[in-house]
Amino acid sequence: MRILKRKISVVGLVAMCALPSLAWSEDPAPTAAPAAMDQQAKFSYLLGWRMASELENFPMKLDPKALMQAIQDRMAGSPPKIDKTEMEKVRMEMMASFQKEKARQVEELGGKNRAAGQAFMVENAKKSGVMTTPSGLQYQVLVEGKGGKPKATDQVTVHYRGTLLDGTEFDSSIKRGQPTTFPLDKVIAGWTEGLQLMAQGAKYKLFVPPQLAYGKMGSGGVIGPEATLIFEVELLEIQPAQSTP
């Protein structure tokens, strides 16, 4: 989990209050507010409740009393209970701890994804129509094309849909209703290789192992480390690279 240093601005406070009613649907049923709570008190309680919800997934157990004491001291203009030198020391120690834990989690998840991907590719290679290239890329022809094939230096326009092994869709130009155009040598290696196998008008399914996709880092939060990806790609147009005079 990423640890972000966040500042709550006036705009941020307003945004917290502007959350749709659905955002409250998972909270427990409210108890009756004390009659003494005026609008300011209720608003303050609202902010406190939402701030606490932001901290629920914090990667360590917090001390609510110390947290509230810090808020009270800061709002009252009182000096902090811990001096700045000690605060910075604690911050650096905790950041190091968080980073170590994050690396452990990424490595653990990467190992699981890698094993699942390898098992999938072994079985997938046995299926009729699935071809495997020397790099480890697998592909299946859904529709043959009739035009020319692109070079790595060309620009192509495609429609595509990308999913994880469990079927989770992480990207789709089809859903957006707009094909995508890009230089073929500026995308993941599995695409650079796979699309050069396709003639214009073809539609292929590409099975891309992690070393030809996003590797150990993953991408965008949805694509985890060492994830094997599946793409359905339709090659709509090839724009040859302009030759240099």
Coordinates of N, CA, C and O in Angstrom, one line a residue, residues 34-146:
P34 N -26.5 13.8 19.9 CA -26.9 14.5 21.1 C -27.6 15.9 20.7 O -27.2 16.5 19.8
A35 N -28.6 16.2 21.5 CA -29.3 17.5 21.2 C -28.4 18.7 21.2 O -28.7 19.7 20.5
A36 N -27.3 18.6 22.0 CA -26.4 19.7 22.1 C -25.6 20.0 20.9 O -24.9 21.0 20.8
M37 N -25.6 19.0 20.0 CA -24.7 19.2 18.8 C -25.3 20.2 17.8 O -26.4 19.9 17.2
D38 N -24.7 21.3 17.7 CA -25.2 22.3 16.7 C -24.6 22.0 15.4 O -23.9 21.0 15.2
Q39 N -24.9 22.8 14.4 CA -24.4 22.6 13.0 C -22.9 22.5 12.9 O -22.4 21.6 12.2
Q40 N -22.2 23.3 13.6 CA -20.8 23.3 13.6 C -20.2 22.0 14.2 O -19.3 21.4 13.6
A41 N -20.8 21.6 15.3 CA -20.4 20.3 15.9 C -20.6 19.1 15.0 O -19.8 18.2 14.8
K42 N -21.8 19.1 14.3 CA -22.1 18.0 13.4 C -21.2 18.0 12.2 O -20.8 16.9 11.8
F43 N -20.9 19.2 11.7 CA -20.0 19.3 10.6 C -18.6 18.8 11.0 O -17.9 18.1 10.3
S44 N -18.1 19.2 12.2 CA -16.8 18.7 12.7 C -16.8 17.2 12.9 O -15.8 16.5 12.5
Y45 N -17.9 16.7 13.4 CA -18.0 15.2 13.5 C -18.0 14.5 12.2 O -17.3 13.5 12.0
L46 N -18.7 15.1 11.2 CA -18.7 14.6 9.8 C -17.3 14.4 9.3 O -16.8 13.4 8.8
L47 N -16.5 15.5 9.5 CA -15.1 15.5 9.0 C -14.3 14.5 9.7 O -13.5 13.7 9.1
G48 N -14.5 14.4 11.0 CA -13.7 13.4 11.8 C -14.0 12.0 11.4 O -13.2 11.1 11.3
W49 N -15.3 11.7 11.1 CA -15.7 10.4 10.7 C -15.1 10.0 9.3 O -14.6 8.9 9.1
R50 N -15.1 11.0 8.4 CA -14.6 10.7 7.1 C -13.1 10.6 7.1 O -12.5 9.7 6.4
M51 N -12.4 11.4 7.9 CA -11.0 11.2 8.1 C -10.6 9.9 8.6 O -9.7 9.2 8.2
A52 N -11.4 9.4 9.6 CA -11.2 8.1 10.2 C -11.3 7.0 9.2 O -10.6 6.0 9.1
S53 N -12.3 7.2 8.3 CA -12.5 6.2 7.2 C -11.3 6.1 6.3 O -11.0 5.0 5.8
E54 N -10.7 7.2 6.1 CA -9.5 7.3 5.2 C -8.3 6.5 5.9 O -7.4 6.0 5.2
L55 N -8.3 6.4 7.2 CA -7.3 5.8 8.0 C -7.5 4.3 8.2 O -6.6 3.6 8.8
E56 N -8.7 3.8 7.9 CA -9.0 2.4 8.2 C -8.1 1.5 7.5 O -7.8 0.4 8.1
N57 N -7.6 1.8 6.3 CA -6.7 0.9 5.6 C -5.3 1.3 5.8 O -4.4 0.8 5.0
F58 N -4.9 2.1 6.8 CA -3.6 2.5 7.0 C -2.8 1.2 7.4 O -3.3 0.3 8.1
P59 N -1.6 1.0 6.9 CA -0.9 -0.3 7.1 C -0.2 -0.5 8.5 O 0.7 -1.2 8.6
M60 N -0.8 0.1 9.5 CA -0.3 -0.2 10.8 C -1.4 0.3 11.8 O -2.2 1.1 11.5
K61 N -1.4 -0.3 13.0 CA -2.4 0.1 14.0 C -2.0 1.4 14.6 O -0.9 1.7 14.9
L62 N -3.0 2.3 14.7 CA -2.8 3.7 15.2 C -3.3 3.8 16.6 O -4.2 3.0 17.0
D63 N -2.8 4.7 17.4 CA -3.3 5.0 18.7 C -4.3 6.2 18.6 O -3.9 7.3 18.4
P64 N -5.6 5.9 18.8 CA -6.6 6.9 18.6 C -6.4 8.1 19.6 O -6.6 9.3 19.2
K65 N -6.0 7.8 20.8 CA -5.8 8.8 21.8 C -4.7 9.8 21.4 O -4.8 11.0 21.5
A66 N -3.6 9.2 21.0 CA -2.4 10.1 20.5 C -2.8 10.9 19.3 O -2.4 12.0 19.1
L67 N -3.6 10.2 18.4 CA -4.0 10.9 17.2 C -4.9 12.1 17.5 O -4.7 13.2 17.0
M68 N -5.9 11.9 18.4 CA -6.8 13.0 18.8 C -6.0 14.1 19.6 O -6.3 15.3 19.4
Q69 N -5.0 13.7 20.4 CA -4.2 14.7 21.1 C -3.5 15.6 20.2 O -3.4 16.8 20.4
A70 N -2.9 15.0 19.1 CA -2.2 15.8 18.2 C -3.1 16.8 17.5 O -2.7 17.9 17.3
I71 N -4.3 16.3 17.1 CA -5.3 17.2 16.4 C -5.7 18.4 17.4 O -5.7 19.5 17.0
Q72 N -5.9 18.0 18.6 CA -6.3 19.0 19.6 C -5.2 20.0 19.9 O -5.5 21.3 19.9
D73 N -4.0 19.5 20.0 CA -2.9 20.4 20.2 C -2.7 21.4 19.1 O -2.4 22.6 19.2
R74 N -2.7 20.8 17.9 CA -2.5 21.6 16.7 C -3.6 22.7 16.5 O -3.3 23.9 16.3
M75 N -4.8 22.3 16.7 CA -5.9 23.3 16.5 C -6.0 24.3 17.6 O -6.4 25.5 17.5
A76 N -5.4 24.0 18.8 CA -5.4 24.9 19.9 C -4.1 25.8 19.9 O -4.0 26.7 20.7
G77 N -3.2 25.5 19.0 CA -2.0 26.3 18.9 C -1.0 25.9 20.0 O -0.1 26.7 20.3
S78 N -1.2 24.7 20.6 CA -0.3 24.3 21.7 C 1.0 23.7 21.1 O 1.0 23.2 19.9
P79 N 2.1 23.7 21.8 CA 3.3 23.1 21.3 C 3.2 21.6 21.2 O 2.4 21.0 22.0
P80 N 3.8 20.9 20.3 CA 3.7 19.5 20.1 C 4.3 18.8 21.3 O 5.2 19.3 21.9
K81 N 3.8 17.6 21.6 CA 4.3 16.7 22.6 C 5.7 16.1 22.2 O 6.4 15.6 23.1
I82 N 5.9 16.0 21.0 CA 7.2 15.5 20.4 C 7.9 16.6 19.6 O 7.2 17.2 18.8
D83 N 9.2 16.8 19.8 CA 9.8 17.8 19.1 C 10.0 17.4 17.6 O 9.9 16.2 17.3
K84 N 10.4 18.4 16.8 CA 10.4 18.2 15.4 C 11.5 17.2 15.0 O 11.3 16.4 14.0
T85 N 12.6 17.2 15.7 CA 13.7 16.2 15.4 C 13.2 14.8 15.6 O 13.5 13.9 14.8
E86 N 12.5 14.5 16.7 CA 12.0 13.2 17.0 C 10.9 12.8 16.0 O 10.8 11.7 15.6
M87 N 10.0 13.8 15.6 CA 9.0 13.6 14.6 C 9.6 13.1 13.3 O 9.1 12.1 12.7
E88 N 10.7 13.8 12.9 CA 11.3 13.4 11.6 C 12.0 12.0 11.7 O 11.9 11.3 10.8
K89 N 12.5 11.7 12.9 CA 13.2 10.4 13.1 C 12.1 9.3 13.0 O 12.3 8.3 12.3
V90 N 11.0 9.5 13.7 CA 9.9 8.5 13.6 C 9.4 8.4 12.2 O 9.1 7.3 11.7
R91 N 9.2 9.5 11.5 CA 8.7 9.5 10.2 C 9.6 8.7 9.2 O 9.1 7.8 8.5
M92 N 10.9 8.9 9.3 CA 11.8 8.2 8.5 C 11.9 6.7 8.8 O 11.9 5.9 7.9
E93 N 11.8 6.4 10.1 CA 11.8 5.0 10.5 C 10.5 4.2 10.0 O 10.6 3.1 9.5
M94 N 9.4 4.9 10.1 CA 8.1 4.3 9.7 C 8.1 4.2 8.1 O 7.6 3.2 7.6
M95 N 8.6 5.2 7.4 CA 8.7 5.1 6.0 C 9.5 3.9 5.5 O 9.2 3.2 4.6
A96 N 10.6 3.7 6.2 CA 11.5 2.6 5.9 C 10.8 1.3 6.1 O 10.9 0.3 5.3
S97 N 10.0 1.2 7.2 CA 9.3 0.0 7.6 C 8.2 -0.2 6.5 O 8.0 -1.4 6.1
F98 N 7.5 0.8 6.1 CA 6.4 0.7 5.1 C 7.0 0.2 3.8 O 6.4 -0.7 3.2
Q99 N 8.1 0.8 3.4 CA 8.7 0.4 2.1 C 9.2 -1.1 2.1 O 9.0 -1.8 1.1
K100 N 9.7 -1.5 3.2 CA 10.1 -2.9 3.4 C 8.9 -3.8 3.3 O 9.0 -4.9 2.6
E101 N 7.8 -3.4 4.0 CA 6.6 -4.2 3.9 C 6.0 -4.3 2.6 O 5.5 -5.3 2.1
K102 N 6.0 -3.1 1.9 CA 5.5 -3.0 0.5 C 6.3 -3.9 -0.4 O 5.7 -4.7 -1.2
A103 N 7.6 -3.9 -0.3 CA 8.4 -4.8 -1.1 C 8.2 -6.2 -0.9 O 8.1 -7.0 -1.8
R104 N 7.9 -6.6 0.4 CA 7.6 -8.0 0.7 C 6.3 -8.4 0.1 O 6.2 -9.5 -0.5
Q105 N 5.3 -7.5 0.2 CA 4.0 -7.8 -0.4 C 4.0 -7.9 -1.9 O 3.4 -8.8 -2.4
V106 N 4.8 -7.1 -2.5 CA 4.9 -7.1 -4.0 C 5.6 -8.4 -4.4 O 5.2 -9.1 -5.4
E107 N 6.6 -8.8 -3.7 CA 7.4 -10.0 -4.0 C 6.5 -11.3 -3.8 O 6.5 -12.2 -4.6
E108 N 5.7 -11.2 -2.7 CA 4.8 -12.4 -2.5 C 3.7 -12.5 -3.5 O 3.4 -13.5 -4.1
L109 N 3.1 -11.3 -3.9 CA 2.1 -11.3 -4.9 C 2.6 -11.7 -6.3 O 2.0 -12.4 -7.0
G110 N 3.8 -11.1 -6.5 CA 4.5 -11.5 -7.8 C 4.8 -12.9 -7.9 O 4.6 -13.5 -9.0
G111 N 5.2 -13.6 -6.9 CA 5.4 -15.0 -6.9 C 4.1 -15.8 -7.2 O 4.2 -16.7 -8.0
K112 N 3.0 -15.4 -6.6 CA 1.8 -16.1 -6.9 C 1.3 -15.8 -8.3 O 0.9 -16.8 -9.0
N113 N 1.4 -14.6 -8.8 CA 1.0 -14.3 -10.2 C 1.9 -15.0 -11.2 O 1.4 -15.5 -12.2
R114 N 3.2 -15.1 -10.9 CA 4.1 -15.7 -11.8 C 3.8 -17.2 -11.9 O 3.8 -17.8 -13.0
A115 N 3.6 -17.9 -10.8 CA 3.2 -19.3 -10.8 C 1.9 -19.5 -11.5 O 1.8 -20.5 -12.3
A116 N 0.9 -18.7 -11.3 CA -0.4 -18.8 -12.0 C -0.2 -18.6 -13.5 O -0.8 -19.4 -14.3
G117 N 0.6 -17.6 -13.8 CA 0.8 -17.4 -15.3 C 1.5 -18.5 -16.0 O 1.1 -18.9 -17.1
Q118 N 2.5 -19.0 -15.3 CA 3.2 -20.1 -15.9 C 2.4 -21.4 -16.1 O 2.4 -22.0 -17.2
A119 N 1.5 -21.7 -15.1 CA 0.6 -22.8 -15.2 C -0.4 -22.6 -16.3 O -0.7 -23.5 -17.1
F120 N -0.9 -21.4 -16.4 CA -1.9 -21.0 -17.5 C -1.2 -21.2 -18.9 O -1.8 -21.8 -19.8
M121 N 0.0 -20.7 -19.1 CA 0.6 -20.7 -20.4 C 0.9 -22.1 -20.8 O 0.8 -22.5 -22.0
V122 N 1.3 -23.0 -19.9 CA 1.6 -24.4 -20.2 C 0.3 -25.1 -20.7 O 0.3 -25.8 -21.8
E123 N -0.8 -24.9 -20.1 CA -2.1 -25.5 -20.5 C -2.6 -24.8 -21.8 O -3.1 -25.5 -22.7
N124 N -2.4 -23.5 -21.8 CA -2.9 -22.8 -23.0 C -2.2 -23.2 -24.3 O -2.8 -23.2 -25.4
A125 N -0.9 -23.5 -24.2 CA -0.1 -23.9 -25.3 C -0.7 -25.2 -26.0 O -0.4 -25.5 -27.1
K126 N -1.4 -26.0 -25.2 CA -1.9 -27.3 -25.7 C -3.2 -27.1 -26.5 O -3.7 -28.1 -27.1
K127 N -3.8 -25.9 -26.4 CA -5.1 -25.7 -27.1 C -4.9 -25.6 -28.6 O -3.9 -25.0 -29.1
S128 N -5.9 -26.0 -29.3 CA -5.9 -25.9 -30.7 C -5.9 -24.5 -31.2 O -6.6 -23.6 -30.7
G129 N -4.9 -24.2 -32.1 CA -4.8 -22.9 -32.7 C -4.0 -21.9 -32.0 O -3.7 -20.8 -32.4
V130 N -3.5 -22.3 -30.8 CA -2.6 -21.4 -30.0 C -1.1 -21.7 -30.4 O -0.7 -22.8 -30.4
M131 N -0.5 -20.6 -30.8 CA 0.9 -20.7 -31.2 C 1.8 -20.0 -30.2 O 1.4 -19.0 -29.6
T132 N 3.0 -20.5 -30.0 CA 4.0 -20.0 -29.1 C 5.3 -19.5 -29.8 O 5.8 -20.3 -30.6
T133 N 5.7 -18.3 -29.6 CA 6.9 -17.8 -30.2 C 8.1 -18.1 -29.3 O 8.0 -18.4 -28.2
P134 N 9.3 -17.9 -29.9 CA 10.5 -18.2 -29.0 C 10.6 -17.3 -27.8 O 11.2 -17.7 -26.8
S135 N 10.0 -16.1 -27.8 CA 10.0 -15.2 -26.7 C 9.1 -15.6 -25.6 O 9.2 -15.1 -24.4
G136 N 8.2 -16.5 -25.9 CA 7.2 -16.9 -24.9 C 5.8 -16.3 -25.1 O 4.9 -16.7 -24.4
L137 N 5.7 -15.4 -26.1 CA 4.4 -14.9 -26.4 C 3.6 -16.0 -27.1 O 4.0 -16.8 -27.9
Q138 N 2.3 -16.0 -26.7 CA 1.3 -17.0 -27.3 C 0.3 -16.2 -28.0 O -0.1 -15.1 -27.6
Y139 N -0.2 -16.7 -29.2 CA -1.3 -16.0 -29.9 C -2.2 -17.0 -30.6 O -1.8 -18.1 -30.8
Q140 N -3.4 -16.5 -30.8 CA -4.4 -17.3 -31.5 C -5.1 -16.4 -32.5 O -5.5 -15.3 -32.2
V141 N -5.2 -16.9 -33.7 CA -5.8 -16.1 -34.8 C -7.3 -16.3 -34.7 O -7.9 -17.4 -34.8
L142 N -8.0 -15.1 -34.5 CA -9.5 -15.1 -34.5 C -10.0 -14.8 -35.9 O -11.0 -15.4 -36.4
V143 N -9.4 -13.8 -36.5 CA -9.7 -13.4 -37.9 C -8.5 -13.1 -38.7 O -7.6 -12.3 -38.2
E144 N -8.3 -13.7 -39.8 CA -7.1 -13.4 -40.6 C -7.3 -12.1 -41.3 O -8.4 -11.7 -41.8
G145 N -6.2 -11.3 -41.5 CA -6.2 -10.1 -42.2 C -5.8 -10.3 -43.7 O -5.4 -11.4 -44.1
K146 N -6.0 -9.3 -44.5 CA -5.7 -9.4 -45.9 C -4.7 -8.3 -46.4 O -4.2 -8.3 -47.5

